[in-house]
Amino acid sequence: MTAEQVVGELADGMTVGIGGWGSRRKPMALVKAILRSPLRDLTVVSYGGPDLGMLCAAGKVRRAVYGFVSLDSILYDPWFQQVRQRGGLEVSEVDEGMLQTGLRAAGHRLPFLPIRAGLASDVLRLNPDLRLVECPYTGEELLAMPALPLDAALVHLNLADPHGNARYLGPDPYFDDLFCLAATRRYLSCERVVDTAALVAAGPPQGLLLNRMMVDGVVESPGGAGFTSCVPDYDRDEQAQRAYATAAREQSWESFVDSYLRED
Amino acid sequence: MTATRAEVCVAACADLFRDDGEILASPMGLIPTLGARLARRTTAPDLLLSDGEATLLAEAPALGESAPAEGWLPYRRVFDVVAYGRRHVVMGANQLDRHGNQNISCIGPHDRPVRQLLGVRGAPGNTVNHRTSYWVPRHSPRVFVPEVDVVSGVGTNRDPGRFHDLHRVVTNLAVLDLTGPGGTLRLRSTHPGVTVEEVLAQTGFPLDTSEVTETRRPEEHEIALIRRLDPQARRDREVP
């Protein structure tokens, strides 16, 4: 598939999960394709980085579900800050462990999973839909993290075969498998598409994070995570990221996004 | 050798981990990172340290240097360690109140913040699951406020459950803990050259000051170690 074909299968108002973490191995080629599309009113679930910052700044997001939004080497995403400080963006800000638990619940087809994180904090005040659950064995009260079912998941890995088997080559899988398990439609971009034998030979079996029942479409997109990192293929392009952050002070969103999308 | 203020802070952060045993130390920020590495090399050799990404380090390296690995700890397994409880995190705090409630989410109303910060991140889970300390590089009334705008990290007055364990707050001026009346902040020690009055003037609420000592000065071998761990003295930029 192409990134444009992936976005062609999405619709206004969908809940879209975006893999990676902060400014690490984000499916930026797919994010760019959303920026070029007329899609809007998305609910985005993400361990947020420039993916969430860009989609919010472009007015694509009605609701953001996240534990944090950070560019890692730059603490705060200034675009996300601007959108939040203007008001009007609906947010569900939760503990980052709750996000994982909500994805797990969706992947297990459970309505909720219990977790301790969030108890006694303002996460409950800020998300009035959250409920507590009493343990039937001990009476202990825990937070009932609701499932976070996704209409679509977008993830980027290092290596895949044409069927959707895929592996990460860096040190951290992040939560990309959980995003796929939680989603109805699952789209994977990758640095290189190889045949299955080459994919399997490229590393240990436990690095094969996704199998083909977890993926509906594969996009070959070398550099497709840039400017976020995709080790060992490439590190974060700090200069490009700084330009993204600096643009928030100096330029309008339109002039930044025009030059950003022209780079392809 | 005379320790600088930054070195006093590093030693105070190292002391946070003194009795922790074989747990994961998760320092956020430069001074706590140096503190954890100093502890690992002196009083707390069993601490587990990560490289801040997915690798557990077999040794405590100098800043910017690598060390041999001893294990794998991707983010998903950090959440497992959080729930398991064998962890001591030292987080930052944009705001901290007298019961140890911490805010790293935003300043102002959450639906339209005056300033968007990180988001609650892992603070809610950290504080209800395992030992938590805070590092504040600029002790001021902007940080130490009567009431935080968003409770990211849970304080002592919010029914925080059986694993809640707020340990200490280390700042550029002092060391505090939560053993004051009703689980409030108590001033344990001021750093050499800092008076109690100075700390009170930089704190936006009353502190228990019934038993204040002077923060210990790091010993010669600790100062030497700190300078080897941070040869470019980045610590002096965080705490002049």
PDB file of C-alpha atoms in Angstrom, chain B:
ATOM      1  CA  MET B   1      38.427  20.024  48.479  1.00  0.00           C
ATOM      2  CA  THR B   2      35.370  22.130  49.222  1.00  0.00           C
ATOM      3  CA  ALA B   3      32.104  20.857  47.825  1.00  0.00           C
ATOM      4  CA  THR B   4      30.103  23.222  45.631  1.00  0.00           C
ATOM      5  CA  ARG B   5      26.378  23.683  46.154  1.00  0.00           C
ATOM      6  CA  ALA B   6      25.684  21.406  43.191  1.00  0.00           C
ATOM      7  CA  GLU B   7      27.857  18.721  44.764  1.00  0.00           C
ATOM      8  CA  VAL B   8      25.991  19.015  48.064  1.00  0.00           C
ATOM      9  CA  CYS B   9      22.782  18.480  46.077  1.00  0.00           C
ATOM     10  CA  VAL B  10      24.224  15.437  44.296  1.00  0.00           C
ATOM     11  CA  ALA B  11      25.219  13.879  47.619  1.00  0.00           C
ATOM     12  CA  ALA B  12      21.750  14.631  49.055  1.00  0.00           C
ATOM     13  CA  CYS B  13      20.221  12.871  46.047  1.00  0.00           C
ATOM     14  CA  ALA B  14      22.599   9.940  46.534  1.00  0.00           C
ATOM     15  CA  ASP B  15      21.425   9.692  50.140  1.00  0.00           C
ATOM     16  CA  LEU B  16      17.846   9.206  48.901  1.00  0.00           C
ATOM     17  CA  PHE B  17      18.827   5.704  47.752  1.00  0.00           C
ATOM     18  CA  ARG B  18      20.945   4.726  50.760  1.00  0.00           C
ATOM     19  CA  ASP B  19      18.652   2.046  52.185  1.00  0.00           C
ATOM     20  CA  ASP B  20      16.862   1.024  49.018  1.00  0.00           C
ATOM     21  CA  GLY B  21      18.657  -2.277  48.342  1.00  0.00           C
ATOM     22  CA  GLU B  22      18.096  -4.120  45.075  1.00  0.00           C
ATOM     23  CA  ILE B  23      15.547  -1.920  43.329  1.00  0.00           C
ATOM     24  CA  LEU B  24      15.362   0.188  40.192  1.00  0.00           C
ATOM     25  CA  ALA B  25      16.518   3.768  40.729  1.00  0.00           C
ATOM     26  CA  SER B  26      14.753   6.097  38.273  1.00  0.00           C
ATOM     27  CA  PRO B  27      16.244   9.565  38.563  1.00  0.00           C
ATOM     28  CA  MET B  28      14.793  12.265  36.307  1.00  0.00           C
ATOM     29  CA  GLY B  29      17.119  15.162  35.611  1.00  0.00           C
ATOM     30  CA  LEU B  30      20.827  15.742  35.847  1.00  0.00           C
ATOM     31  CA  ILE B  31      21.465  16.131  39.596  1.00  0.00           C
ATOM     32  CA  PRO B  32      19.339  13.089  40.603  1.00  0.00           C
ATOM     33  CA  THR B  33      21.069  11.057  37.861  1.00  0.00           C
ATOM     34  CA  LEU B  34      24.457  11.963  39.299  1.00  0.00           C
ATOM     35  CA  GLY B  35      23.100  11.195  42.763  1.00  0.00           C
ATOM     36  CA  ALA B  36      21.918   7.728  41.772  1.00  0.00           C
ATOM     37  CA  ARG B  37      25.234   6.958  40.096  1.00  0.00           C
ATOM     38  CA  LEU B  38      27.162   8.210  43.119  1.00  0.00           C
ATOM     39  CA  ALA B  39      24.984   6.024  45.381  1.00  0.00           C
ATOM     40  CA  ARG B  40      25.542   3.022  43.166  1.00  0.00           C
ATOM     41  CA  ARG B  41      29.301   3.545  43.417  1.00  0.00           C
ATOM     42  CA  THR B  42      29.290   4.087  47.185  1.00  0.00           C
ATOM     43  CA  THR B  43      26.503   3.202  49.613  1.00  0.00           C
ATOM     44  CA  ALA B  44      23.979   1.444  47.379  1.00  0.00           C
ATOM     45  CA  PRO B  45      25.891  -0.998  45.137  1.00  0.00           C
ATOM     46  CA  ASP B  46      22.806  -3.180  44.546  1.00  0.00           C
ATOM     47  CA  LEU B  47      20.759  -0.433  42.838  1.00  0.00           C
ATOM     48  CA  LEU B  48      19.589  -1.095  39.292  1.00  0.00           C
ATOM     49  CA  LEU B  49      20.260   1.764  36.884  1.00  0.00           C
ATOM     50  CA  SER B  50      18.936   2.201  33.381  1.00  0.00           C
ATOM     51  CA  ASP B  51      20.363   4.225  30.520  1.00  0.00           C
ATOM     52  CA  GLY B  52      17.087   6.161  30.399  1.00  0.00           C
ATOM     53  CA  GLU B  53      16.001   4.080  27.427  1.00  0.00           C
ATOM     54  CA  ALA B  54      15.732   0.289  27.338  1.00  0.00           C
ATOM     55  CA  THR B  55      18.980  -0.994  28.868  1.00  0.00           C
ATOM     56  CA  LEU B  56      19.966  -1.787  32.456  1.00  0.00           C
ATOM     57  CA  LEU B  57      23.573  -0.778  33.076  1.00  0.00           C
ATOM     58  CA  ALA B  58      26.082  -3.054  34.790  1.00  0.00           C
ATOM     59  CA  GLU B  59      28.082  -0.037  35.982  1.00  0.00           C
ATOM     60  CA  ALA B  60      27.399   3.625  36.737  1.00  0.00           C
ATOM     61  CA  PRO B  61      29.094   5.511  33.896  1.00  0.00           C
ATOM     62  CA  ALA B  62      30.136   9.143  33.701  1.00  0.00           C
ATOM     63  CA  LEU B  63      27.635  11.456  31.981  1.00  0.00           C
ATOM     64  CA  GLY B  64      27.647  10.947  28.243  1.00  0.00           C
ATOM     65  CA  GLU B  65      29.547   7.677  28.484  1.00  0.00           C
ATOM     66  CA  SER B  66      28.191   4.215  27.964  1.00  0.00           C
ATOM     67  CA  ALA B  67      28.507   1.224  30.265  1.00  0.00           C
ATOM     68  CA  PRO B  68      28.154  -2.514  29.728  1.00  0.00           C
ATOM     69  CA  ALA B  69      24.578  -3.773  29.882  1.00  0.00           C
ATOM     70  CA  GLU B  70      23.193  -6.191  32.433  1.00  0.00           C
ATOM     71  CA  GLY B  71      19.568  -6.354  31.344  1.00  0.00           C
ATOM     72  CA  TRP B  72      16.670  -5.204  29.212  1.00  0.00           C
ATOM     73  CA  LEU B  73      14.058  -2.730  30.431  1.00  0.00           C
ATOM     74  CA  PRO B  74      11.859  -1.338  27.661  1.00  0.00           C
ATOM     75  CA  TYR B  75       9.062   1.052  28.662  1.00  0.00           C
ATOM     76  CA  ARG B  76       6.465  -1.705  28.910  1.00  0.00           C
ATOM     77  CA  ARG B  77       8.592  -3.443  31.531  1.00  0.00           C
ATOM     78  CA  VAL B  78       9.091  -0.195  33.420  1.00  0.00           C
ATOM     79  CA  PHE B  79       5.315  -0.246  33.932  1.00  0.00           C
ATOM     80  CA  ASP B  80       5.673  -3.797  35.249  1.00  0.00           C
ATOM     81  CA  VAL B  81       8.341  -2.624  37.711  1.00  0.00           C
ATOM     82  CA  VAL B  82       6.101   0.280  38.781  1.00  0.00           C
ATOM     83  CA  ALA B  83       3.289  -2.142  39.599  1.00  0.00           C
ATOM     84  CA  TYR B  84       5.760  -4.558  41.230  1.00  0.00           C
ATOM     85  CA  GLY B  85       6.888  -1.732  43.500  1.00  0.00           C
ATOM     86  CA  ARG B  86      10.645  -2.309  43.477  1.00  0.00           C
ATOM     87  CA  ARG B  87      11.464   1.169  42.292  1.00  0.00           C
ATOM     88  CA  HIS B  88      12.373   4.588  43.655  1.00  0.00           C
ATOM     89  CA  VAL B  89      11.684   7.448  41.286  1.00  0.00           C
ATOM     90  CA  VAL B  90      13.001  10.991  41.690  1.00  0.00           C
ATOM     91  CA  MET B  91      10.723  13.209  39.643  1.00  0.00           C
ATOM     92  CA  GLY B  92      10.734  16.918  38.975  1.00  0.00           C
ATOM     93  CA  ALA B  93       7.843  19.132  40.014  1.00  0.00           C
ATOM     94  CA  ASN B  94       6.488  22.269  38.406  1.00  0.00           C
ATOM     95  CA  GLN B  95       4.373  22.700  41.541  1.00  0.00           C
ATOM     96  CA  LEU B  96       4.463  20.993  44.931  1.00  0.00           C
ATOM     97  CA  ASP B  97       2.145  21.653  47.879  1.00  0.00           C
ATOM     98  CA  ARG B  98       2.655  21.151  51.601  1.00  0.00           C
ATOM     99  CA  HIS B  99       1.196  17.617  51.497  1.00  0.00           C
ATOM    100  CA  GLY B 100       3.495  16.598  48.662  1.00  0.00           C
ATOM    101  CA  ASN B 101       0.933  16.801  45.872  1.00  0.00           C
ATOM    102  CA  GLN B 102       2.905  17.394  42.665  1.00  0.00           C
ATOM    103  CA  ASN B 103       1.972  18.896  39.315  1.00  0.00           C
ATOM    104  CA  ILE B 104       3.729  18.311  35.990  1.00  0.00           C
ATOM    105  CA  SER B 105       0.550  18.507  33.876  1.00  0.00           C
ATOM    106  CA  CYS B 106      -0.290  22.156  33.260  1.00  0.00           C
ATOM    107  CA  ILE B 107      -0.562  25.556  34.941  1.00  0.00           C
ATOM    108  CA  GLY B 108      -4.037  27.025  35.183  1.00  0.00           C
ATOM    109  CA  PRO B 109      -7.369  25.391  34.378  1.00  0.00           C
ATOM    110  CA  HIS B 110      -6.947  22.027  32.665  1.00  0.00           C
ATOM    111  CA  ASP B 111      -9.499  22.733  29.929  1.00  0.00           C
ATOM    112  CA  ARG B 112      -7.577  25.844  28.900  1.00  0.00           C
ATOM    113  CA  PRO B 113      -4.158  25.949  30.521  1.00  0.00           C
ATOM    114  CA  VAL B 114      -2.128  29.100  30.910  1.00  0.00           C
ATOM    115  CA  ARG B 115       0.837  26.855  30.247  1.00  0.00           C
ATOM    116  CA  GLN B 116       0.682  23.281  29.006  1.00  0.00           C
ATOM    117  CA  LEU B 117       3.431  21.158  30.557  1.00  0.00           C
ATOM    118  CA  LEU B 118       4.172  17.451  30.062  1.00  0.00           C
ATOM    119  CA  GLY B 119       0.889  15.897  31.103  1.00  0.00           C
ATOM    120  CA  VAL B 120       0.560  13.697  34.191  1.00  0.00           C
ATOM    121  CA  ARG B 121       3.010  11.173  32.650  1.00  0.00           C
ATOM    122  CA  GLY B 122       3.711   8.335  35.084  1.00  0.00           C
ATOM    123  CA  ALA B 123       3.303  10.441  38.223  1.00  0.00           C
ATOM    124  CA  PRO B 124      -0.091   9.008  39.307  1.00  0.00           C
ATOM    125  CA  GLY B 125       1.147   5.424  38.981  1.00  0.00           C
ATOM    126  CA  ASN B 126       4.547   6.095  40.511  1.00  0.00           C
ATOM    127  CA  THR B 127       3.209   7.758  43.632  1.00  0.00           C
ATOM    128  CA  VAL B 128       0.602   5.101  44.507  1.00  0.00           C
ATOM    129  CA  ASN B 129       2.939   2.173  43.795  1.00  0.00           C
ATOM    130  CA  HIS B 130       6.396   2.851  45.169  1.00  0.00           C
ATOM    131  CA  ARG B 131       8.804   5.221  46.869  1.00  0.00           C
ATOM    132  CA  THR B 132       8.880   8.654  45.278  1.00  0.00           C
ATOM    133  CA  SER B 133      11.144  11.638  45.867  1.00  0.00           C
ATOM    134  CA  TYR B 134      11.304  15.016  44.182  1.00  0.00           C
ATOM    135  CA  TRP B 135      14.114  17.209  42.928  1.00  0.00           C
ATOM    136  CA  VAL B 136      13.515  20.958  42.634  1.00  0.00           C
ATOM    137  CA  PRO B 137      16.495  22.863  41.174  1.00  0.00           C
ATOM    138  CA  ARG B 138      15.010  26.302  41.916  1.00  0.00           C
ATOM    139  CA  HIS B 139      13.317  26.369  45.290  1.00  0.00           C
ATOM    140  CA  SER B 140      10.782  29.200  45.020  1.00  0.00           C
ATOM    141  CA  PRO B 141       7.203  30.158  45.867  1.00  0.00           C
ATOM    142  CA  ARG B 142       6.328  29.446  42.213  1.00  0.00           C
ATOM    143  CA  VAL B 143       7.066  25.765  42.839  1.00  0.00           C
ATOM    144  CA  PHE B 144       6.106  25.452  46.514  1.00  0.00           C
ATOM    145  CA  VAL B 145       2.507  26.614  46.263  1.00  0.00           C
ATOM    146  CA  PRO B 146      -0.418  26.357  48.705  1.00  0.00           C
ATOM    147  CA  GLU B 147      -2.385  24.357  46.145  1.00  0.00           C
ATOM    148  CA  VAL B 148      -1.247  22.675  42.930  1.00  0.00           C
ATOM    149  CA  ASP B 149      -3.330  23.226  39.780  1.00  0.00           C
ATOM    150  CA  VAL B 150      -3.364  19.528  38.842  1.00  0.00           C
ATOM    151  CA  VAL B 151      -2.543  16.641  41.175  1.00  0.00           C
ATOM    152  CA  SER B 152      -0.267  14.490  39.003  1.00  0.00           C
ATOM    153  CA  GLY B 153       1.738  12.981  41.856  1.00  0.00           C
ATOM    154  CA  VAL B 154      -0.402  12.036  44.851  1.00  0.00           C
ATOM    155  CA  GLY B 155       0.208  13.674  48.230  1.00  0.00           C
ATOM    156  CA  THR B 156      -0.317  12.504  51.781  1.00  0.00           C
ATOM    157  CA  ASN B 157      -3.794  14.031  52.211  1.00  0.00           C
ATOM    158  CA  ARG B 158      -5.565  12.137  49.414  1.00  0.00           C
ATOM    159  CA  ASP B 159      -6.079   8.597  50.732  1.00  0.00           C
ATOM    160  CA  PRO B 160      -3.179   7.354  48.626  1.00  0.00           C
ATOM    161  CA  GLY B 161      -3.253   3.677  49.587  1.00  0.00           C
ATOM    162  CA  ARG B 162      -0.921   1.139  51.129  1.00  0.00           C
ATOM    163  CA  PHE B 163       2.074   1.520  48.803  1.00  0.00           C
ATOM    164  CA  HIS B 164       2.277   5.319  48.907  1.00  0.00           C
ATOM    165  CA  ASP B 165       5.748   6.317  50.124  1.00  0.00           C
ATOM    166  CA  LEU B 166       6.775   9.935  49.605  1.00  0.00           C
ATOM    167  CA  HIS B 167      10.350   9.940  50.760  1.00  0.00           C
ATOM    168  CA  ARG B 168      12.035  13.318  50.429  1.00  0.00           C
ATOM    169  CA  VAL B 169      12.256  16.535  48.497  1.00  0.00           C
ATOM    170  CA  VAL B 170      15.735  17.777  47.631  1.00  0.00           C
ATOM    171  CA  THR B 171      16.106  21.347  46.367  1.00  0.00           C
ATOM    172  CA  ASN B 172      18.964  23.717  45.625  1.00  0.00           C
ATOM    173  CA  LEU B 173      18.483  25.079  49.155  1.00  0.00           C
ATOM    174  CA  ALA B 174      17.417  22.249  51.400  1.00  0.00           C
ATOM    175  CA  VAL B 175      16.234  18.727  52.099  1.00  0.00           C
ATOM    176  CA  LEU B 176      12.642  18.212  53.200  1.00  0.00           C
ATOM    177  CA  ASP B 177      10.436  15.250  54.006  1.00  0.00           C
ATOM    178  CA  LEU B 178       6.762  14.670  54.827  1.00  0.00           C
ATOM    179  CA  THR B 179       6.967  13.944  58.529  1.00  0.00           C
ATOM    180  CA  GLY B 180       5.532  17.327  59.591  1.00  0.00           C
ATOM    181  CA  PRO B 181       2.139  17.529  61.355  1.00  0.00           C
ATOM    182  CA  GLY B 182      -0.545  15.724  59.324  1.00  0.00           C
ATOM    183  CA  GLY B 183       1.971  14.484  56.758  1.00  0.00           C
ATOM    184  CA  THR B 184       3.133  17.952  55.747  1.00  0.00           C
ATOM    185  CA  LEU B 185       6.517  19.080  54.509  1.00  0.00           C
ATOM    186  CA  ARG B 186       9.138  19.388  57.202  1.00  0.00           C
ATOM    187  CA  LEU B 187      12.477  21.069  56.719  1.00  0.00           C
ATOM    188  CA  ARG B 188      15.120  18.467  57.587  1.00  0.00           C
ATOM    189  CA  SER B 189      18.248  20.367  56.663  1.00  0.00           C
ATOM    190  CA  THR B 190      19.450  23.448  54.862  1.00  0.00           C
ATOM    191  CA  HIS B 191      22.501  23.258  52.647  1.00  0.00           C
ATOM    192  CA  PRO B 192      25.709  24.847  53.965  1.00  0.00           C
ATOM    193  CA  GLY B 193      25.373  28.630  53.654  1.00  0.00           C
ATOM    194  CA  VAL B 194      21.554  28.593  53.488  1.00  0.00           C
ATOM    195  CA  THR B 195      19.476  29.853  56.410  1.00  0.00           C
ATOM    196  CA  VAL B 196      16.093  28.584  57.549  1.00  0.00           C
ATOM    197  CA  GLU B 197      14.682  32.072  56.912  1.00  0.00           C
ATOM    198  CA  GLU B 198      15.845  31.926  53.303  1.00  0.00           C
ATOM    199  CA  VAL B 199      14.056  28.618  52.754  1.00  0.00           C
ATOM    200  CA  LEU B 200      10.883  29.916  54.405  1.00  0.00           C
ATOM    201  CA  ALA B 201      10.979  33.035  52.217  1.00  0.00           C
ATOM    202  CA  GLN B 202      11.165  30.844  49.111  1.00  0.00           C
ATOM    203  CA  THR B 203       8.313  28.556  50.182  1.00  0.00           C
ATOM    204  CA  GLY B 204       4.701  29.548  49.577  1.00  0.00           C
ATOM    205  CA  PHE B 205       3.352  27.936  52.760  1.00  0.00           C
ATOM    206  CA  PRO B 206       4.499  27.341  56.356  1.00  0.00           C
ATOM    207  CA  LEU B 207       7.026  24.571  57.000  1.00  0.00           C
ATOM    208  CA  ASP B 208       7.696  22.572  60.121  1.00  0.00           C
ATOM    209  CA  THR B 209      11.145  23.803  61.202  1.00  0.00           C
ATOM    210  CA  SER B 210      11.299  22.184  64.642  1.00  0.00           C
ATOM    211  CA  GLU B 211      14.450  20.180  64.015  1.00  0.00           C
ATOM    212  CA  VAL B 212      16.620  21.532  61.232  1.00  0.00           C
ATOM    213  CA  THR B 213      20.217  20.474  60.741  1.00  0.00           C
ATOM    214  CA  GLU B 214      22.794  21.293  58.079  1.00  0.00           C
ATOM    215  CA  THR B 215      22.843  19.089  54.973  1.00  0.00           C
ATOM    216  CA  ARG B 216      25.964  16.967  55.111  1.00  0.00           C
ATOM    217  CA  ARG B 217      28.921  17.997  53.008  1.00  0.00           C
ATOM    218  CA  PRO B 218      30.103  15.253  50.683  1.00  0.00           C
ATOM    219  CA  GLU B 219      33.336  13.576  51.690  1.00  0.00           C
ATOM    220  CA  GLU B 220      36.563  13.891  49.725  1.00  0.00           C
ATOM    221  CA  HIS B 221      36.125  10.600  47.906  1.00  0.00           C
ATOM    222  CA  GLU B 222      32.541  11.535  46.976  1.00  0.00           C
ATOM    223  CA  ILE B 223      33.579  14.909  45.595  1.00  0.00           C
ATOM    224  CA  ALA B 224      36.273  13.216  43.523  1.00  0.00           C
ATOM    225  CA  LEU B 225      33.726  10.694  42.249  1.00  0.00           C
ATOM    226  CA  ILE B 226      31.177  13.379  41.366  1.00  0.00           C
ATOM    227  CA  ARG B 227      33.824  15.242  39.374  1.00  0.00           C
ATOM    228  CA  ARG B 228      34.707  12.049  37.514  1.00  0.00           C
ATOM    229  CA  LEU B 229      31.024  11.310  36.839  1.00  0.00           C
ATOM    230  CA  ASP B 230      30.461  14.847  35.505  1.00  0.00           C
ATOM    231  CA  PRO B 231      33.809  16.011  34.113  1.00  0.00           C
ATOM    232  CA  GLN B 232      32.250  18.949  32.247  1.00  0.00           C
ATOM    233  CA  ALA B 233      30.563  20.205  35.431  1.00  0.00           C
ATOM    234  CA  ARG B 234      27.119  20.271  33.874  1.00  0.00           C
ATOM    235  CA  ARG B 235      25.838  20.153  37.460  1.00  0.00           C
ATOM    236  CA  ASP B 236      26.993  23.759  37.949  1.00  0.00           C
ATOM    237  CA  ARG B 237      24.650  24.928  35.213  1.00  0.00           C
ATOM    238  CA  GLU B 238      21.665  23.326  36.964  1.00  0.00           C
ATOM    239  CA  VAL B 239      22.671  24.574  40.424  1.00  0.00           C
ATOM    240  CA  PRO B 240      25.044  27.548  40.231  1.00  0.00           C
TER     241      PRO B 240
END
